[in-house]
Short mmCIF file of C-alpha atoms and ligand atoms in Angstrom, two decimals:
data_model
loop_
_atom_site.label_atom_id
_atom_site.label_comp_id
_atom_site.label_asym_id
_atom_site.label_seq_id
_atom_site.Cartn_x
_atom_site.Cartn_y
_atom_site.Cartn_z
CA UNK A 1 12.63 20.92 13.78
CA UNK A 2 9.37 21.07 12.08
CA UNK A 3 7.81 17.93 10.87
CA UNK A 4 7.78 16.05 7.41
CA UNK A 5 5.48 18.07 4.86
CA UNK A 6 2.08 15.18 4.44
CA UNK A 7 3.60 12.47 2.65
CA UNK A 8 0.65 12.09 -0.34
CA UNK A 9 0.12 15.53 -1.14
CA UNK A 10 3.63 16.06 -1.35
CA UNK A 11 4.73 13.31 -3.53
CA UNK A 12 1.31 13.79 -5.36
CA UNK A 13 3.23 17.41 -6.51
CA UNK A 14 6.49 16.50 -6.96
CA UNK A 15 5.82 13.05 -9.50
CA UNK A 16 3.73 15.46 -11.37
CA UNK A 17 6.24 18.13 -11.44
CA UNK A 18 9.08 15.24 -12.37
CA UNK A 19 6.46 13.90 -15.32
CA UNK A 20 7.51 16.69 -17.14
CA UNK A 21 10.79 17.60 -16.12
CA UNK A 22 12.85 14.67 -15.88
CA UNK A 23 16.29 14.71 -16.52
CA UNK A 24 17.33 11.78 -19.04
CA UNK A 25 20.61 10.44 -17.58
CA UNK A 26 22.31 7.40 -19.37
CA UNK A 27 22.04 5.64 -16.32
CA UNK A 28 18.29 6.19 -15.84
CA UNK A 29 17.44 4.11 -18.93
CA UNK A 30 18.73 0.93 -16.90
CA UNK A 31 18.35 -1.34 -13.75
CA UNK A 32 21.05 -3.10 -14.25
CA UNK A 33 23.10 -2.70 -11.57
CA UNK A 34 26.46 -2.85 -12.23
CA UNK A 35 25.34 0.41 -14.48
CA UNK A 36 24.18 1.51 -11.49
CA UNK A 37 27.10 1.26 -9.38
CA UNK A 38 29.12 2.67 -11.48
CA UNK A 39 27.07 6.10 -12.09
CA UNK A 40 26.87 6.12 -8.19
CA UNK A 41 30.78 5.88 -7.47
CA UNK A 42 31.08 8.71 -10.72
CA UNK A 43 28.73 11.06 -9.40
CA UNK A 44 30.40 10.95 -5.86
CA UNK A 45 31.76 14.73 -5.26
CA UNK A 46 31.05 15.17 -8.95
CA UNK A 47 28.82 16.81 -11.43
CA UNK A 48 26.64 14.92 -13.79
CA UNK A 49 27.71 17.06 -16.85
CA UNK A 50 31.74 15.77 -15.77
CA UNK A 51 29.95 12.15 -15.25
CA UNK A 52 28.08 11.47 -18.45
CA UNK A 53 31.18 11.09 -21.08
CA UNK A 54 33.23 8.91 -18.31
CA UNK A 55 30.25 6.78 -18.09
CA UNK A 56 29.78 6.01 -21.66
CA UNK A 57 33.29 5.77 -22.41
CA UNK A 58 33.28 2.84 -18.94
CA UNK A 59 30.64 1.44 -20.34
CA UNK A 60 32.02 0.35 -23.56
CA UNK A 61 35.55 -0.42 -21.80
CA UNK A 62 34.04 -2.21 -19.01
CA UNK A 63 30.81 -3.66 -19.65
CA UNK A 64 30.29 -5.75 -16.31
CA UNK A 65 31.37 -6.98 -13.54
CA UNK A 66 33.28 -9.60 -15.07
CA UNK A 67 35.46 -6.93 -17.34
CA UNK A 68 35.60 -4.94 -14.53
CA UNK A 69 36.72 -7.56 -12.46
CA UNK A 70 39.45 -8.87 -14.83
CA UNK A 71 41.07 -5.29 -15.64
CA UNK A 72 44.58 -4.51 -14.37
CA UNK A 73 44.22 -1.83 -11.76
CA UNK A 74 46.18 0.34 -14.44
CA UNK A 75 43.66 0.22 -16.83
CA UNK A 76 40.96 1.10 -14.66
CA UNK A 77 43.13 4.01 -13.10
CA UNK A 78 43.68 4.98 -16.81
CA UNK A 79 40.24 5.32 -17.61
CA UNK A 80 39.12 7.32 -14.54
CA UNK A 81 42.08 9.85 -15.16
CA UNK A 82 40.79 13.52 -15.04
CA UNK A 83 37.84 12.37 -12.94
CA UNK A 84 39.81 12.82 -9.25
CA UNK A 85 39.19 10.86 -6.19
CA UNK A 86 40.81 7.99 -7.61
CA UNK A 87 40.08 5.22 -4.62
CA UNK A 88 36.41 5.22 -5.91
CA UNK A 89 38.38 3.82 -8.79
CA UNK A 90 39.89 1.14 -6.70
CA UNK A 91 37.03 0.30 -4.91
CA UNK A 92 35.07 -0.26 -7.87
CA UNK A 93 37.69 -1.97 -9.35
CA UNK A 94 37.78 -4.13 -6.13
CA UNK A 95 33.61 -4.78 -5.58
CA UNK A 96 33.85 -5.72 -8.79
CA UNK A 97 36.16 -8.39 -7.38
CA UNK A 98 34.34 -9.07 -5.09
CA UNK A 99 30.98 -9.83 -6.83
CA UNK A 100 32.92 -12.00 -9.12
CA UNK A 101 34.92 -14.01 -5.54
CA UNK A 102 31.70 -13.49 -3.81
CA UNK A 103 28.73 -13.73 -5.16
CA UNK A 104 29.61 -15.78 -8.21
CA UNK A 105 29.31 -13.12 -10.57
CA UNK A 106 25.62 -11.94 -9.77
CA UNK A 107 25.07 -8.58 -7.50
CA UNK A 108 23.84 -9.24 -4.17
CA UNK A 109 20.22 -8.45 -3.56
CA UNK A 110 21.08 -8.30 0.26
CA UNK A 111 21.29 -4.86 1.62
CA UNK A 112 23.95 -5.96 4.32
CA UNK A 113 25.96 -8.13 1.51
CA UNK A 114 25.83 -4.51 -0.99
CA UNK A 115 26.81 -2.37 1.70
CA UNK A 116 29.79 -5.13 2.44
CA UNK A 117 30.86 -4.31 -0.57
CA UNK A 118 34.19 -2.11 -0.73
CA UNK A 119 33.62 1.63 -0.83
CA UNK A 120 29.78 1.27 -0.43
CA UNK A 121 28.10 3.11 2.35
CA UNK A 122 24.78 3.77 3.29
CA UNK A 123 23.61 6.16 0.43
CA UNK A 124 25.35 4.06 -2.26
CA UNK A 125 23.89 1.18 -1.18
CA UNK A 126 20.41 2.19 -0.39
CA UNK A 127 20.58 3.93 -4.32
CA UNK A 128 21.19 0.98 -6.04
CA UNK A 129 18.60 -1.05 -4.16
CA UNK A 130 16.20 1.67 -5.02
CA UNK A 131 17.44 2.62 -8.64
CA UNK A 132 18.08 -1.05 -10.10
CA UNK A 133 15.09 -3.48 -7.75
CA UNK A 134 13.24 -0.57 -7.13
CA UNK A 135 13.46 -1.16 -2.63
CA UNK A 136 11.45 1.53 -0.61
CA UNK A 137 14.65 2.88 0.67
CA UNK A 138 15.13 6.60 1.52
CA UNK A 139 18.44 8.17 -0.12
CA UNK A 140 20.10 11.43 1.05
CA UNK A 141 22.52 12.87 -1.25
CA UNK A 142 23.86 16.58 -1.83
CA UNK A 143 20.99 17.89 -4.14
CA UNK A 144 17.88 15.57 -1.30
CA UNK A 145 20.09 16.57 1.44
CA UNK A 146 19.87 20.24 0.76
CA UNK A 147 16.11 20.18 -0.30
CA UNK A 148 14.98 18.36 2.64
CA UNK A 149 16.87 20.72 5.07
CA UNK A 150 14.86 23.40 3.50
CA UNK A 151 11.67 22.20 3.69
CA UNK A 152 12.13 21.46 7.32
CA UNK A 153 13.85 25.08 7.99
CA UNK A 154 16.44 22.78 9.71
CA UNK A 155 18.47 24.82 11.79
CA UNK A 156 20.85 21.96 12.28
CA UNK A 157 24.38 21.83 10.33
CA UNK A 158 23.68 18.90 7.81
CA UNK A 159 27.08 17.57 8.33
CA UNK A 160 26.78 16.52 11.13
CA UNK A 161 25.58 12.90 12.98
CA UNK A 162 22.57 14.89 14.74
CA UNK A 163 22.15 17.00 11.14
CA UNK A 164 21.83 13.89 8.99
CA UNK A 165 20.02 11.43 11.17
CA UNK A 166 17.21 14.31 10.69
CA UNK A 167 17.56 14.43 6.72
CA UNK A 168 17.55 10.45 6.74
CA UNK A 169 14.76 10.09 9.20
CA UNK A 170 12.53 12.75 7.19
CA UNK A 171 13.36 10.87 3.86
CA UNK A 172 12.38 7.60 5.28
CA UNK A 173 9.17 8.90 6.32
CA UNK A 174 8.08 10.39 2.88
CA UNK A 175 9.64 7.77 0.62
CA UNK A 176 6.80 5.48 -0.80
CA UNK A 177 6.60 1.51 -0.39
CA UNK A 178 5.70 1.27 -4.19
CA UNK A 179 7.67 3.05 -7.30
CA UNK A 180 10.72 4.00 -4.76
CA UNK A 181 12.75 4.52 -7.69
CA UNK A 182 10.75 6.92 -9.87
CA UNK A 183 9.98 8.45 -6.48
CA UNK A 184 13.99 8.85 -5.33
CA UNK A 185 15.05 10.15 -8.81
CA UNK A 186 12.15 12.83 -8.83
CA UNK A 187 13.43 14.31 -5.10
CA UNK A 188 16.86 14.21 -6.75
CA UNK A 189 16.10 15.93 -9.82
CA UNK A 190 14.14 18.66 -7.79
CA UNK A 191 16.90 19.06 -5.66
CA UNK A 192 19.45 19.96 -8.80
CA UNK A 193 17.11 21.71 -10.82
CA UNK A 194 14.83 23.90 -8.88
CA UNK A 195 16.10 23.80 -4.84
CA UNK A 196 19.91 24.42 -6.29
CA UNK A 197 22.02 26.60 -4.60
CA UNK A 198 20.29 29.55 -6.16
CA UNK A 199 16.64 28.13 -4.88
CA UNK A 200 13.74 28.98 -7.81
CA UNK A 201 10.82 29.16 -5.14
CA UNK A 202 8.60 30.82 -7.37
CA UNK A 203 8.15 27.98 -9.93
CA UNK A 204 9.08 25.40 -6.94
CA UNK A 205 5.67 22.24 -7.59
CA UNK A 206 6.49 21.82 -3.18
CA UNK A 207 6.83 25.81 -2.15
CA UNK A 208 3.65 25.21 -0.32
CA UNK A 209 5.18 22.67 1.67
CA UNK A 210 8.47 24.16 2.46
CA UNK A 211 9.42 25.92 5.67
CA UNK A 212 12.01 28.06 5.08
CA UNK A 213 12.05 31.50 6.22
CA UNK A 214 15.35 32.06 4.30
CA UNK A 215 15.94 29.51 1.44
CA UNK A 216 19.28 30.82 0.55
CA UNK A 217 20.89 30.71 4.43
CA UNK A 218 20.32 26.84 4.02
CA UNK A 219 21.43 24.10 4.30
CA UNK A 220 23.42 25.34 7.61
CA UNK A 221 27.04 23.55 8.03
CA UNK A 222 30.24 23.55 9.80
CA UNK A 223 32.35 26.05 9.21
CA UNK A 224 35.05 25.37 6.77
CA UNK A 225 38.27 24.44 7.27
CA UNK A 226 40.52 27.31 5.77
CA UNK A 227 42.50 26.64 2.63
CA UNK A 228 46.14 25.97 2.75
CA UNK A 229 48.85 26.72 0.33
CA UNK A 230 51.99 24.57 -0.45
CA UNK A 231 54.01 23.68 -3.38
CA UNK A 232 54.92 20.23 -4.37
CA UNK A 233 58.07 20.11 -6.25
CA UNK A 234 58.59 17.47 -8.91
CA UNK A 235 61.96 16.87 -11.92
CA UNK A 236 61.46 17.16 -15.52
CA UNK A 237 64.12 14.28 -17.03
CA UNK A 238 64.57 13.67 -20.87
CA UNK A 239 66.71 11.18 -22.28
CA UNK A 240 65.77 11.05 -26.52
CA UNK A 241 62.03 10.48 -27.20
CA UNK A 242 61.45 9.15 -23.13
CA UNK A 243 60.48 10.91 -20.49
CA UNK A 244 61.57 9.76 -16.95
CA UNK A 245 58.29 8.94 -14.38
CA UNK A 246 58.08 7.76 -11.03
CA UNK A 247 54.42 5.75 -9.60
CA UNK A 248 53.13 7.58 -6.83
CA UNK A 249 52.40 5.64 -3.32
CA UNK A 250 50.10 8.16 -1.89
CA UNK A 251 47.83 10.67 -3.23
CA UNK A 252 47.68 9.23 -6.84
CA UNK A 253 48.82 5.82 -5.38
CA UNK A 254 49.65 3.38 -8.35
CA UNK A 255 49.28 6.04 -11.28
CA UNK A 256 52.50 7.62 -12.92
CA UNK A 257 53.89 11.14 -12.20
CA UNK A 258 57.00 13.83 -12.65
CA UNK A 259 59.77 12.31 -9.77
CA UNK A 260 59.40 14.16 -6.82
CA UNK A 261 62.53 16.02 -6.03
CA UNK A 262 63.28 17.26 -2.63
CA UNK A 263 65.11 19.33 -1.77
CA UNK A 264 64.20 21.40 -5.24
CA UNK A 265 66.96 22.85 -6.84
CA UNK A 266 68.49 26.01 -6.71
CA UNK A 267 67.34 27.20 -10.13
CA UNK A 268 63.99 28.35 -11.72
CA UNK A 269 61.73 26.01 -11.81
CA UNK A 270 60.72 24.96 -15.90
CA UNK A 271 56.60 24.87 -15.24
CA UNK A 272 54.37 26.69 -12.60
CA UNK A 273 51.04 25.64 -11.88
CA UNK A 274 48.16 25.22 -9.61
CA UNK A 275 45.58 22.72 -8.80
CA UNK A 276 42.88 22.06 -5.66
CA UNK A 277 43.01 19.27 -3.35
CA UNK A 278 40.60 19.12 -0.62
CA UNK A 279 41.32 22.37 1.13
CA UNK A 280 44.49 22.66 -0.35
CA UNK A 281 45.44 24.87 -3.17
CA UNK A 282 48.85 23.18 -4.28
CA UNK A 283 51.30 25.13 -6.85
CA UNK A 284 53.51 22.31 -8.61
CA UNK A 285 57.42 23.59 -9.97
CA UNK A 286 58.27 21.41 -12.37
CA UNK A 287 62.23 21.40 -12.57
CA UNK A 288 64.32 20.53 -15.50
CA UNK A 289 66.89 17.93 -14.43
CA UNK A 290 69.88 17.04 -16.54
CA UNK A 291 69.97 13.26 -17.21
CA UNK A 292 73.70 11.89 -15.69
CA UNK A 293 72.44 8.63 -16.99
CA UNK A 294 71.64 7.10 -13.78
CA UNK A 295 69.67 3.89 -13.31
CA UNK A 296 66.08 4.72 -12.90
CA UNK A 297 65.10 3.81 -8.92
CA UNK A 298 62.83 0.81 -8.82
CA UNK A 299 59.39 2.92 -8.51
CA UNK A 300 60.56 4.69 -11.49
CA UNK A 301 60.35 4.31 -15.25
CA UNK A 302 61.61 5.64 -18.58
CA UNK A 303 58.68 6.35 -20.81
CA UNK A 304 58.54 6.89 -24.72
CA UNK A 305 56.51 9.75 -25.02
CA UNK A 306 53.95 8.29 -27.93
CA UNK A 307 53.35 5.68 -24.73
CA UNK A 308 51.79 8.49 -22.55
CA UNK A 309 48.61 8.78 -23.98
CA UNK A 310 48.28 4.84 -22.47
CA UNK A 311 49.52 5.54 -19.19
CA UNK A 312 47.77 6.37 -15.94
CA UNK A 313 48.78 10.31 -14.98
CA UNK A 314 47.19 12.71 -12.68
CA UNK A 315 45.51 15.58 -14.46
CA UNK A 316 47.95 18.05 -13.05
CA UNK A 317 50.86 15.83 -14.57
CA UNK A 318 49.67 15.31 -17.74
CA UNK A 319 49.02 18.74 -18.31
CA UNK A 320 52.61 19.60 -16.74
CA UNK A 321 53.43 17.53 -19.90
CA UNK A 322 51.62 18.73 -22.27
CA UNK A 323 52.93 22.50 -21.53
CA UNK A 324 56.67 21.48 -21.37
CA UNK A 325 56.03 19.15 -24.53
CA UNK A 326 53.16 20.17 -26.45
CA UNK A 327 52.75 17.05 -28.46
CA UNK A 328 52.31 14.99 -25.46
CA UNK A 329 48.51 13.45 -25.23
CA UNK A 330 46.14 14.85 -23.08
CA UNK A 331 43.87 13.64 -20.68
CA UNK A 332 40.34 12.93 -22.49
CA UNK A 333 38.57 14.66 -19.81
S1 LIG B 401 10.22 26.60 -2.05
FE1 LIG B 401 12.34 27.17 -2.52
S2 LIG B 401 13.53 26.51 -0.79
FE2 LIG B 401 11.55 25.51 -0.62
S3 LIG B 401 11.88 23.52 -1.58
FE3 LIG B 401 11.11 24.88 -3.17
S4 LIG B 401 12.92 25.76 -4.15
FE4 LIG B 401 13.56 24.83 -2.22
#
């Protein structure tokens, strides 16, 4: 592996290159860190253009950790609907908790009591130490983690242990003791704006720094896991203006979806579609199911549909919905 790029004259170039190209994020005008947290937990596996109008919007519903903290976890699965990955939701839902059970309301300052915290790991924990009391802590996330592994020419796959001790060693020796923060966000920012997947080397403020013979062949990592196929089938029940629902335990544990129905019925099913999950591509038949005016089973409940637009449903639900009843509300997202 070659060695770290020398630390001044590189972050001499890149804090002049970030002076004028900054992006301005909602949650850059802020240390608070309960703002903090919750951009970090957001922009987990997901862009900042999908982030910004969740954040705002959880924000105004949840200012703090006390709203947080007093939310049903409905509400808070409600307003993350269309983002995916809902346990971040739960977790946040539940540190929240926890700084109210805690810490008596007040973040932690600790790094060991943050990273305590539920669904906080290393990077989370270092960012918010960095981003809201400015710590000289190194961060490695997607957009450092593949910048780094270029300037290096790291010939390591970055996902794994041996591949990102390197990237975290490297950005511990380059981060600065002073202005960590301004310092972190400008590696970030050069990361998603110039050393993207498409690299622009030629306007890159740390080309002459950087290693790599082939730009575009990095970051190396394990191969991929190949993509399987399945269908999930689910029943379509009506009864008047209600719509029958059933809360999931797994996947989309506690929010509200079409009843499962297996084995699936002998006829055509009434809606075809398809949506990703992990490596899975998953096609979901909808089935239209008479109503024989059976008791609902106890994880299952009649819904008016004007009620919908309040209730916690999996994008590929709600959309399920919307195509079999067009007036149904759809997700914000
Ligand atoms: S020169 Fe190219 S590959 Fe190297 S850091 Fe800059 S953009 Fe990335």
């Amino acid at each position: 592996m070659n060695p770290a790029p020398p630390v001044i004259p590189f972050r001499r170039s890149l804090l002049s290159w970030y002076r004028k190209n900054s992006r301005d994020l909602p949650w850059r005008r802020t240390t608070d860190s309960y703002a903090i947290l919750v951009s970090e937990f957001m922009l987990q596996q997901t862009q900042v253009s999908a982030v910004i109008p969740y954040y705002n919007e959880w924000m105004r519903r949840f200012p703090g950790f006390a709203a947080l903290a007093a939310a049903s976890e409905q509400q808070v699965l409600h307003a993350w609907q269309g983002l995916g990955y809902y346990a971040r939701a739960r977790n946040l839902r539940a540190a929240a908790i926890a700084v109210r059970e805690k810490h008596g309301g007040n973040f932690p300052r600790d790094l060991d009591a943050i990273r305590d915290l539920p669904g906080v790991g290393r990077y989370t924990a270092n960012a918010i130490a960095t981003f809201a009391f400015n710590r000289s802590l190194p961060i490695v996330e997607a957009n450092i983690g593949r910048l780094l592994a270029r300037l290096l020419d790291l010939q390591i796959p970055i996902d794994t242990a041996s591949g990102r001790a390197a990237l975290w060693d490297v950005a511990a020796e380059l981060v600065p003791k002073h202005a960590a923060s301004t310092y972190n966000s400008a590696l970030m920012d050069l990361g998603a704006l110039v050393c993207g997947v498409r690299p622009k080397c030629a306007i890159c403020p740390v080309k002459h720094f950087c290693r790599a013979a082939d730009p575009l062949m990095l970051p190396l990592k394990k191969a991929r896991r190949d993509t399987k196929f399945c269908t999930e089938h689910h029943s379509f029940t009506r009864r008047g203006n209600r719509v029958l629902l059933e809360q999931s335990q797994d996947r989309w544990r506690g929010m509200w979806m079409l009843p499962r129905c297996a084995p699936p019925p002998p006829h055509k099913p009434l809606h075809l579609s398809e949506f990703p999950f992990t490596h899975h591509r998953i096609t979901l038949a909808v089935y239209l199911r008479d109503d024989a005016g059976e008791k609902a089973s106890s994880n299952q409940r009649w819904f008016f549909l004007r009620e919908l637009e309040g209730v916690p449903l999996p994008s590929p639900h709600r959309r399920a919905l919307a195509a079999i009843f067009p007036t149904t509300p759809r997700a914000s997202s």
